[in-house]
XYZ file of N, CA and C in Angstrom:
651
model
N 50.976 -79.896 7.834
C 50.679 -79.182 8.815
C 51.207 -77.889 8.840
N 52.383 -77.650 8.824
C 52.888 -76.529 8.699
C 52.497 -75.773 7.402
N 52.139 -76.429 6.335
C 51.624 -75.629 5.051
C 50.304 -75.188 5.460
N 49.867 -75.974 5.952
C 48.228 -75.501 6.381
C 48.317 -74.224 7.298
N 49.113 -74.281 8.166
C 49.235 -73.352 9.280
C 49.621 -71.750 8.220
N 50.511 -71.989 7.386
C 50.998 -70.934 6.754
C 49.836 -70.380 5.814
N 48.930 -71.276 5.281
C 47.811 -70.926 4.592
C 46.823 -70.090 5.299
N 46.487 -70.660 6.576
C 45.751 -69.904 7.629
C 46.157 -68.451 7.935
N 47.644 -68.495 8.175
C 48.068 -67.333 8.552
C 48.041 -66.193 7.303
N 48.280 -66.712 6.081
C 48.110 -65.721 5.010
C 46.932 -65.353 5.004
N 45.794 -66.020 4.758
C 44.585 -65.901 5.065
C 43.806 -64.776 6.140
N 44.509 -64.943 7.194
C 44.262 -64.118 8.341
C 44.856 -62.609 8.002
N 46.288 -62.735 7.598
C 46.884 -61.565 7.206
C 45.975 -60.745 6.291
N 45.738 -61.400 5.218
C 44.794 -60.720 3.943
C 43.442 -60.167 4.643
N 42.878 -60.861 5.494
C 41.682 -60.427 6.196
C 41.952 -59.294 6.757
N 43.009 -59.105 7.661
C 43.219 -57.923 8.478
C 43.602 -56.664 7.480
N 44.261 -57.008 6.384
C 44.553 -55.686 5.523
C 43.315 -55.432 4.902
N 42.318 -56.122 4.582
C 41.082 -55.887 4.097
C 40.279 -55.008 5.120
N 40.358 -55.570 6.163
C 39.591 -54.661 7.450
C 40.309 -53.309 7.580
N 41.534 -53.404 7.642
C 42.016 -51.995 7.722
C 41.885 -51.007 6.601
N 41.919 -51.517 5.345
C 41.472 -50.769 4.251
C 40.157 -50.102 4.176
N 39.024 -51.189 4.646
C 37.694 -50.712 4.902
C 37.613 -49.765 5.856
N 38.234 -49.903 6.781
C 38.133 -48.876 8.037
C 38.856 -47.654 7.802
N 39.513 -47.590 6.798
C 40.612 -46.368 6.745
C 39.637 -45.072 6.515
N 38.477 -44.989 5.917
C 37.668 -43.878 5.564
C 37.358 -43.215 7.313
N 37.440 -44.247 8.352
C 36.994 -43.877 9.562
C 37.912 -43.872 10.722
N 39.193 -43.584 10.098
C 40.402 -43.857 11.071
C 40.487 -42.486 11.935
N 39.947 -41.512 11.547
C 40.295 -40.181 12.136
C 38.748 -39.894 12.722
N 38.930 -39.350 13.980
C 37.529 -38.894 14.578
C 37.693 -37.490 15.084
N 36.482 -37.020 14.831
C 36.095 -35.594 15.235
C 36.339 -35.263 16.902
N 37.099 -34.387 17.150
C 37.017 -34.125 18.591
C 38.397 -34.867 19.050
N 38.778 -35.826 18.253
C 40.229 -36.395 18.763
C 41.386 -35.974 17.813
N 41.082 -36.256 16.488
C 41.985 -35.729 15.374
C 41.956 -34.365 14.908
N 40.614 -33.950 15.092
C 40.122 -32.609 14.207
C 39.132 -32.100 14.932
N 38.781 -30.927 14.558
C 37.690 -30.144 15.189
C 36.738 -29.680 14.034
N 35.444 -29.783 14.379
C 34.484 -29.314 13.652
C 34.031 -27.994 14.030
N 34.284 -26.941 13.222
C 34.017 -25.492 13.620
C 32.452 -25.452 13.885
N 32.059 -24.577 15.110
C 30.659 -24.451 15.543
C 30.162 -23.576 14.408
N 30.842 -22.786 13.890
C 30.360 -21.688 12.730
C 30.890 -21.959 11.598
N 30.574 -22.806 10.415
C 31.289 -22.773 9.300
C 31.563 -21.595 8.805
N 32.590 -21.388 7.943
C 32.679 -19.984 7.171
C 32.771 -20.344 5.649
N 32.361 -19.257 4.918
C 32.170 -19.367 3.420
C 33.591 -19.652 2.552
N 33.650 -20.236 1.967
C 35.075 -20.438 1.176
C 35.028 -19.801 -0.153
N 36.398 -19.602 -0.753
C 36.698 -18.631 -1.769
C 35.839 -19.413 -3.056
N 35.905 -20.667 -3.189
C 35.107 -21.233 -4.545
C 34.320 -22.391 -4.125
N 32.990 -22.211 -4.012
C 32.079 -23.575 -3.711
C 32.317 -24.443 -4.302
N 32.810 -24.509 -5.621
C 33.002 -25.597 -6.779
C 34.270 -26.671 -6.345
N 34.762 -25.862 -5.430
C 36.193 -26.917 -4.969
C 36.239 -27.048 -3.505
N 36.995 -27.902 -3.161
C 37.122 -28.334 -1.795
C 38.311 -27.393 -1.417
N 38.127 -26.656 -0.320
C 39.427 -25.520 0.005
C 39.858 -26.022 1.023
N 41.345 -26.017 0.917
C 42.356 -26.095 2.051
C 43.289 -25.042 2.407
N 43.205 -24.481 3.731
C 43.921 -23.345 3.815
C 44.917 -23.791 5.016
N 46.129 -23.415 4.731
C 47.332 -23.521 5.770
C 47.282 -22.056 6.484
N 47.115 -22.177 7.839
C 47.136 -20.932 8.686
C 48.621 -20.921 9.301
N 49.464 -20.056 9.038
C 50.790 -20.230 9.225
C 51.383 -18.623 9.613
N 52.648 -18.550 10.174
C 53.490 -17.365 10.304
C 54.591 -17.460 9.865
N 55.238 -16.563 9.132
C 56.652 -16.838 8.815
C 57.571 -16.685 9.861
N 57.265 -16.055 11.179
C 57.978 -16.129 12.556
C 58.039 -17.504 12.933
N 57.207 -18.346 12.782
C 56.903 -19.538 13.343
C 58.071 -20.673 12.888
N 59.010 -21.035 13.782
C 59.929 -22.301 13.288
C 59.263 -23.640 12.837
N 58.102 -23.895 13.364
C 57.610 -24.999 13.191
C 56.914 -24.845 11.738
N 56.385 -23.722 11.363
C 55.791 -23.402 10.211
C 57.155 -23.406 9.067
N 58.213 -23.080 9.225
C 59.420 -23.015 8.382
C 59.751 -24.484 8.335
N 59.880 -25.266 9.228
C 60.040 -26.692 8.957
C 59.106 -27.395 8.261
N 57.916 -26.945 8.314
C 56.470 -27.634 7.734
C 56.449 -27.398 6.355
N 57.026 -26.264 5.917
C 56.692 -25.638 4.705
C 57.033 -26.431 3.365
N 58.202 -27.091 3.377
C 58.621 -28.109 2.409
C 57.765 -29.331 2.239
N 57.228 -29.536 3.391
C 56.306 -30.762 3.423
C 55.118 -30.465 2.770
N 54.561 -29.238 3.073
C 53.277 -28.779 2.597
C 53.451 -28.490 1.178
N 54.553 -27.995 0.555
C 54.872 -27.656 -0.934
C 54.524 -29.058 -1.535
N 55.258 -30.046 -0.990
C 55.463 -31.300 -1.645
C 53.940 -31.870 -1.929
N 52.979 -31.916 -0.439
C 51.729 -32.465 -0.489
C 50.850 -31.405 -1.505
N 51.047 -30.236 -1.467
C 50.365 -29.521 -2.465
C 50.337 -29.754 -3.819
N 51.533 -30.075 -4.404
C 51.791 -30.277 -5.734
C 50.903 -31.601 -6.034
N 50.598 -32.563 -5.233
C 49.868 -33.685 -5.695
C 48.408 -33.664 -5.451
N 47.932 -32.345 -4.932
C 46.491 -32.210 -4.785
C 45.667 -32.247 -6.154
N 44.405 -32.978 -6.161
C 43.552 -33.047 -7.407
C 42.979 -31.852 -7.688
N 42.425 -31.574 -8.917
C 42.034 -30.292 -9.317
C 40.652 -29.849 -8.591
N 40.034 -30.798 -8.162
C 38.857 -30.238 -7.171
C 39.072 -29.653 -5.812
N 40.545 -29.577 -5.762
C 40.767 -29.170 -4.249
C 41.743 -27.714 -4.656
N 41.441 -26.839 -3.822
C 41.684 -25.531 -4.034
C 42.651 -25.106 -2.500
N 43.935 -24.883 -2.645
C 44.691 -24.648 -1.725
C 45.100 -23.293 -1.448
N 45.387 -22.508 -0.355
C 45.727 -21.567 -0.018
C 46.164 -21.370 1.271
N 46.654 -20.034 1.600
C 47.389 -19.907 2.878
C 46.606 -18.360 3.603
N 46.574 -18.643 4.630
C 46.326 -17.117 5.656
C 47.501 -16.967 6.573
N 48.150 -15.878 6.382
C 49.213 -15.400 7.310
C 48.703 -15.101 8.761
N 49.113 -15.303 9.675
C 48.708 -14.847 11.112
C 49.135 -13.524 11.359
N 48.321 -12.694 11.961
C 48.601 -11.503 12.345
C 48.379 -11.252 14.036
N 49.361 -11.642 14.687
C 49.441 -11.518 16.110
C 50.349 -10.439 16.931
N 50.944 -9.765 15.947
C 52.107 -8.919 16.421
C 52.038 -7.809 15.270
N 52.721 -6.498 15.594
C 53.057 -5.535 14.654
C 53.986 -6.108 13.462
N 54.810 -6.780 13.895
C 56.001 -7.532 12.745
C 54.980 -8.300 11.888
N 53.876 -8.795 12.294
C 53.069 -10.003 11.549
C 52.460 -8.991 10.501
N 52.094 -7.595 10.764
C 51.250 -6.851 9.839
C 52.247 -6.751 8.639
N 53.540 -6.463 8.850
C 54.531 -6.066 7.889
C 54.633 -7.462 6.873
N 54.682 -8.657 7.562
C 54.932 -9.956 6.738
C 53.610 -10.308 6.245
N 52.344 -9.994 6.618
C 51.192 -10.196 6.158
C 50.951 -9.552 4.929
N 51.050 -8.184 5.111
C 51.051 -7.261 3.796
C 52.172 -7.580 2.670
N 53.106 -8.015 3.143
C 54.373 -8.440 2.126
C 53.883 -9.635 1.429
N 53.287 -10.660 2.087
C 52.625 -11.932 1.543
C 51.644 -11.216 0.251
N 50.631 -10.701 0.468
C 49.799 -10.201 -0.288
C 50.190 -9.378 -1.370
N 51.019 -8.574 -1.111
C 51.807 -7.619 -2.014
C 52.595 -8.546 -3.102
N 53.423 -9.441 -2.601
C 54.037 -10.336 -3.464
C 53.037 -11.112 -4.305
N 51.920 -11.572 -3.899
C 50.874 -12.317 -4.366
C 50.116 -11.342 -5.673
N 50.079 -10.094 -5.206
C 49.383 -9.426 -6.343
C 50.243 -9.046 -7.317
N 51.595 -8.994 -7.288
C 52.603 -8.985 -8.338
C 53.161 -10.202 -8.969
N 52.433 -11.132 -8.474
C 53.042 -12.576 -9.055
C 54.198 -13.202 -8.674
N 54.744 -12.831 -7.567
C 56.034 -13.284 -7.187
C 55.991 -13.830 -5.706
N 54.898 -14.374 -5.412
C 54.717 -14.989 -4.111
C 55.302 -16.399 -4.177
N 55.059 -17.121 -4.964
C 55.793 -18.523 -4.879
C 57.170 -18.598 -5.105
N 57.697 -17.647 -6.019
C 59.138 -17.557 -6.121
C 59.903 -16.925 -4.828
N 59.353 -16.325 -3.906
C 59.960 -15.548 -2.882
C 59.606 -16.195 -1.466
N 58.414 -16.894 -1.472
C 57.798 -17.462 -0.189
C 58.803 -18.193 0.590
N 59.649 -19.251 0.168
C 60.585 -20.051 0.871
C 61.668 -19.162 1.443
N 62.024 -18.081 0.587
C 63.209 -17.188 0.928
C 62.942 -16.464 2.058
N 61.572 -15.802 2.285
C 61.290 -15.147 3.451
C 61.413 -16.022 4.751
N 60.986 -17.208 4.698
C 61.300 -18.061 5.542
C 62.675 -18.128 6.147
N 63.636 -18.617 5.158
C 64.938 -18.745 5.235
C 65.545 -17.370 5.870
N 65.253 -16.095 5.440
C 65.879 -15.047 5.990
C 65.496 -14.856 7.230
N 64.569 -15.246 7.747
C 64.158 -15.089 9.143
C 64.735 -16.038 9.889
N 64.744 -17.408 9.736
C 65.113 -18.537 10.578
C 66.568 -18.714 10.200
N 67.113 -18.588 9.176
C 68.740 -18.934 8.937
C 69.390 -17.689 8.786
N 68.884 -16.412 8.501
C 69.900 -15.437 8.297
C 69.592 -14.243 9.666
N 68.521 -14.566 10.258
C 68.382 -13.855 11.493
C 67.823 -12.576 11.186
N 67.180 -12.308 10.177
C 66.424 -11.057 9.807
C 65.104 -10.841 10.336
N 64.614 -9.522 10.720
C 63.557 -9.351 11.406
C 62.620 -8.700 10.773
N 62.920 -7.993 9.731
C 61.777 -7.212 8.833
C 60.854 -6.457 9.645
N 61.248 -5.567 10.575
C 60.333 -4.457 11.419
C 59.583 -3.584 10.613
N 59.979 -3.287 9.197
C 59.048 -2.279 8.323
C 59.214 -2.937 6.931
N 58.196 -2.175 6.320
C 58.387 -2.603 4.677
C 59.681 -2.171 3.735
N 60.260 -1.017 4.557
C 61.728 -0.503 3.953
C 62.598 -1.740 3.892
N 62.917 -2.309 5.186
C 63.766 -3.373 5.172
C 63.520 -4.679 4.455
N 62.237 -4.716 4.280
C 61.505 -6.132 3.604
C 62.004 -5.466 1.964
N 61.505 -4.435 1.736
C 62.049 -4.007 0.256
C 63.217 -4.203 -0.196
N 64.235 -3.854 0.843
C 65.769 -4.099 0.510
C 66.079 -5.652 0.247
N 65.550 -6.318 1.136
C 65.714 -7.659 0.884
C 65.310 -8.251 -0.316
N 64.033 -7.918 -0.701
C 63.626 -8.352 -2.083
C 64.262 -7.871 -3.186
N 64.877 -6.830 -3.014
C 65.651 -6.286 -4.148
C 66.791 -7.009 -4.336
N 67.486 -7.840 -3.175
C 68.430 -8.746 -3.258
C 68.078 -10.058 -3.918
N 66.789 -10.193 -3.973
C 66.115 -11.352 -4.761
C 65.705 -11.291 -6.271
N 66.123 -9.913 -6.577
C 65.732 -9.446 -7.717
C 64.143 -8.908 -8.162
N 63.633 -8.756 -7.125
C 62.009 -8.333 -7.271
C 62.088 -6.805 -7.651
N 61.018 -6.468 -8.365
C 61.014 -5.104 -8.356
C 60.519 -4.486 -7.292
N 61.350 -3.404 -6.638
C 60.967 -2.845 -5.426
C 59.736 -1.690 -5.558
N 59.984 -1.060 -6.772
C 58.846 -0.083 -7.087
C 57.520 -0.686 -7.112
N 57.310 -2.034 -7.759
C 56.141 -2.626 -7.843
C 55.711 -3.057 -6.581
N 56.765 -3.897 -5.878
C 56.413 -4.284 -4.579
C 55.638 -3.212 -3.495
N 56.645 -1.948 -3.593
C 56.379 -0.780 -2.671
C 54.693 -0.537 -2.984
N 54.352 -0.278 -4.160
C 53.117 0.441 -4.686
C 52.001 -0.695 -4.239
N 52.369 -2.064 -4.359
C 51.335 -2.978 -4.108
C 51.115 -2.990 -2.595
N 52.230 -3.023 -2.058
C 52.094 -3.047 -0.518
C 51.246 -1.922 0.088
N 51.223 -0.666 -0.427
C 50.532 0.367 0.127
C 49.105 0.404 -0.747
N 48.679 -0.561 -1.559
C 47.451 -0.401 -2.035
C 46.409 -0.761 -1.236
N 45.230 -0.250 -1.613
C 43.905 -0.745 -0.850
C 43.772 -2.177 -1.027
N 43.924 -2.619 -1.911
C 43.543 -4.216 -2.058
C 44.364 -4.979 -1.296
N 45.628 -4.659 -0.948
C 46.535 -5.469 -0.161
C 46.224 -5.217 1.402
N 45.840 -3.837 1.586
C 45.700 -3.772 3.037
C 44.212 -4.308 3.344
N 43.179 -4.431 2.442
C 42.127 -4.899 2.609
C 42.210 -6.673 2.754
N 43.208 -7.194 1.903
C 43.386 -8.764 1.984
C 43.979 -9.126 3.315
N 44.958 -8.010 4.127
C 45.454 -8.116 5.325
C 44.406 -8.133 6.442
N 43.448 -7.125 6.161
C 42.395 -7.221 7.289
C 41.680 -8.308 7.184
N 41.336 -8.893 6.015
C 40.482 -9.952 5.657
C 41.012 -11.327 6.339
N 42.409 -11.305 6.418
C 43.224 -12.327 7.018
C 43.078 -12.526 8.499
N 42.840 -11.248 9.209
C 42.815 -11.145 10.484
C 41.326 -11.716 10.866
N 40.313 -11.454 10.065
C 38.942 -11.866 10.319
C 38.857 -13.191 9.932
N 39.442 -13.825 9.104
C 39.247 -15.309 8.792
C 40.126 -15.907 9.980
N 41.044 -15.390 10.466
C 41.845 -16.231 11.574
C 40.817 -16.112 12.737
N 39.831 -15.156 13.082
C 38.793 -15.070 13.892
C 38.001 -16.164 13.785
N 37.727 -16.680 12.675
C 36.738 -17.644 12.429
C 37.223 -19.033 12.469
N 38.523 -19.220 12.345
C 39.363 -20.303 12.217
C 39.585 -20.597 13.900
N 39.435 -19.895 14.919
C 39.506 -20.045 16.100
C 40.927 -21.051 16.542
N 41.833 -20.592 15.925
C 43.149 -21.320 16.006
C 43.948 -20.493 17.087
N 44.437 -21.316 18.150
C 45.423 -20.601 19.061
C 46.921 -20.881 18.747
N 47.308 -21.582 17.535
C 48.542 -21.647 17.250
C 48.743 -21.970 15.846
N 49.970 -22.100 15.333
C 50.216 -22.198 13.925
C 51.518 -23.468 13.943
N 51.436 -24.235 12.787
C 50.789 -24.060 11.939
C 49.384 -24.849 12.138
N 48.300 -24.430 11.302
C 47.098 -25.298 11.267
C 46.362 -25.292 10.007
N 45.809 -26.310 9.867
C 45.084 -26.670 8.681
C 43.532 -26.550 8.586
N 42.989 -25.718 7.773
C 41.271 -25.703 7.683
C 40.984 -26.444 6.274
N 39.945 -27.017 6.637
C 39.246 -27.777 5.340
C 37.852 -27.521 5.172
N 37.679 -26.752 3.850
C 36.672 -26.451 3.307
C 35.654 -25.649 4.344
N 36.248 -24.641 5.029
C 35.465 -23.810 5.824
C 34.703 -24.540 7.205
N 34.820 -25.824 7.341
C 34.106 -26.500 8.295
C 35.173 -27.258 9.232
N 36.357 -27.449 9.207
C 37.214 -28.353 10.157
C 38.448 -27.596 10.342
N 39.109 -27.876 11.500
C 40.393 -27.233 11.784
C 41.133 -28.358 12.299
N 42.385 -28.544 11.867
C 43.502 -29.462 12.150
C 44.667 -28.811 12.642
N 45.090 -29.383 13.932
C 46.335 -28.947 14.505
C 47.149 -29.945 14.775
N 48.416 -29.801 14.873
C 49.770 -30.818 15.183
C 49.224 -31.486 16.441
N 48.768 -30.894 17.245
C 48.386 -31.476 18.843
C 47.653 -32.409 18.538
N 46.425 -32.170 17.636
C 45.536 -33.142 17.678
C 45.690 -34.288 16.751
N 46.361 -33.871 15.570
C 46.832 -34.962 14.609
C 47.603 -35.870 15.083
N 48.675 -35.453 15.956
C 49.942 -35.856 16.528
C 51.046 -35.635 16.073
N 51.274 -34.826 15.016
C 52.443 -34.030 14.371
C 51.901 -33.174 13.492
N 52.726 -32.312 13.034
C 52.309 -31.158 11.861
C 52.158 -32.222 10.722
N 53.011 -33.071 10.519
C 53.085 -33.919 9.237
C 51.801 -34.828 9.251
N 51.304 -35.260 10.138
C 50.140 -35.935 10.299
C 48.919 -35.181 9.928
N 48.975 -33.905 10.053
C 47.916 -33.033 9.693
C 47.462 -33.296 8.188
N 48.534 -33.487 7.404
C 47.906 -33.749 6.169
C 47.414 -35.182 5.814
N 47.627 -36.063 6.666
C 47.033 -37.247 6.554
C 45.292 -36.975 7.078
N 45.371 -36.233 8.087
C 43.744 -35.944 8.510
C 43.177 -35.226 7.271
N 44.002 -34.155 6.629
C 43.341 -33.337 5.555
C 42.815 -34.239 4.593
N 43.621 -35.051 4.217
C 43.374 -36.218 3.043
C 41.881 -36.831 3.514
N 42.005 -37.167 4.569
C 40.752 -38.015 5.177
C 39.623 -37.071 5.003
N 39.660 -35.867 5.391
C 38.669 -34.810 5.525
C 38.225 -34.310 3.864
N 39.125 -34.359 3.004
C 38.766 -34.081 1.727
C 38.128 -34.891 1.045
N 38.600 -36.296 1.184
C 37.948 -37.183 0.870
C 36.414 -37.450 1.466
N 36.294 -37.075 2.685
C 34.801 -37.073 3.337
C 33.953 -35.948 2.618
N 34.597 -34.896 2.223
C 33.878 -33.696 1.601
C 33.617 -34.112 0.106
N 34.536 -34.957 -0.637
C 34.131 -35.249 -1.968
C 33.023 -36.342 -1.906
N 32.898 -37.086 -0.945
C 32.145 -38.048 -1.075
C 30.533 -37.483 -0.643
N 30.516 -36.469 0.204
C 29.330 -35.879 0.589
C 28.953 -35.189 -0.630
N 29.815 -34.536 -1.293
C 29.319 -33.783 -2.948
C 28.651 -34.641 -3.535
N 29.393 -36.005 -3.695
C 28.834 -37.171 -4.624
C 27.424 -37.367 -4.194
N 27.315 -37.609 -3.148
C 25.886 -37.950 -2.692
C 24.920 -36.949 -2.764
N 25.256 -35.836 -2.807
C 24.369 -34.622 -2.916
C 24.125 -34.441 -4.534
N 24.882 -34.662 -5.307
C 24.640 -34.334 -6.688
C 23.738 -35.704 -7.292
N 23.811 -36.920 -6.473
C 23.063 -37.994 -7.066
C 21.795 -37.871 -6.871
């Protein structure tokens, strides 16, 4: 009798696992775990699924979240394009945002990105102007002449203004936030935590992938 009960218990457990797996694509709901934008925006590459982290270097939550995002980003498949948009809410944000795009333009962003977070949150640096930022970057071995030239360039200033415009499209009131393919916004409050945002992002990425597969068939 006990053997029969064990068998039934195992069967029920397997059935429950099967149900949870089959229900996985539907475990996150619009309005509860993420928001669908009323006006979707155009993404950088229509052939890939775009994921954007909206962040601020001055945000402690973004600082703690960054290593998690970096690890998650490294596992994304080729059909997903990951990028970031810096928030511009204050004068100090303008310096940090132009720094972000200047470093990107000279190919040094990935090397320096974590260090800027650490300088602000572990060393107490404020970076009120590009001169102080250039001095810090020199400590990291960055060519400050190349940085300063890029910082003042039309392209970098234009990218910074575009970041401000994109933020208006995101309609995000807090950072960090995750945008998926110009259609969805995920916040830590909705997802349950900042780390959980990535689970919701995975769900929405797969949703977009399936939608594309249906369209192509």
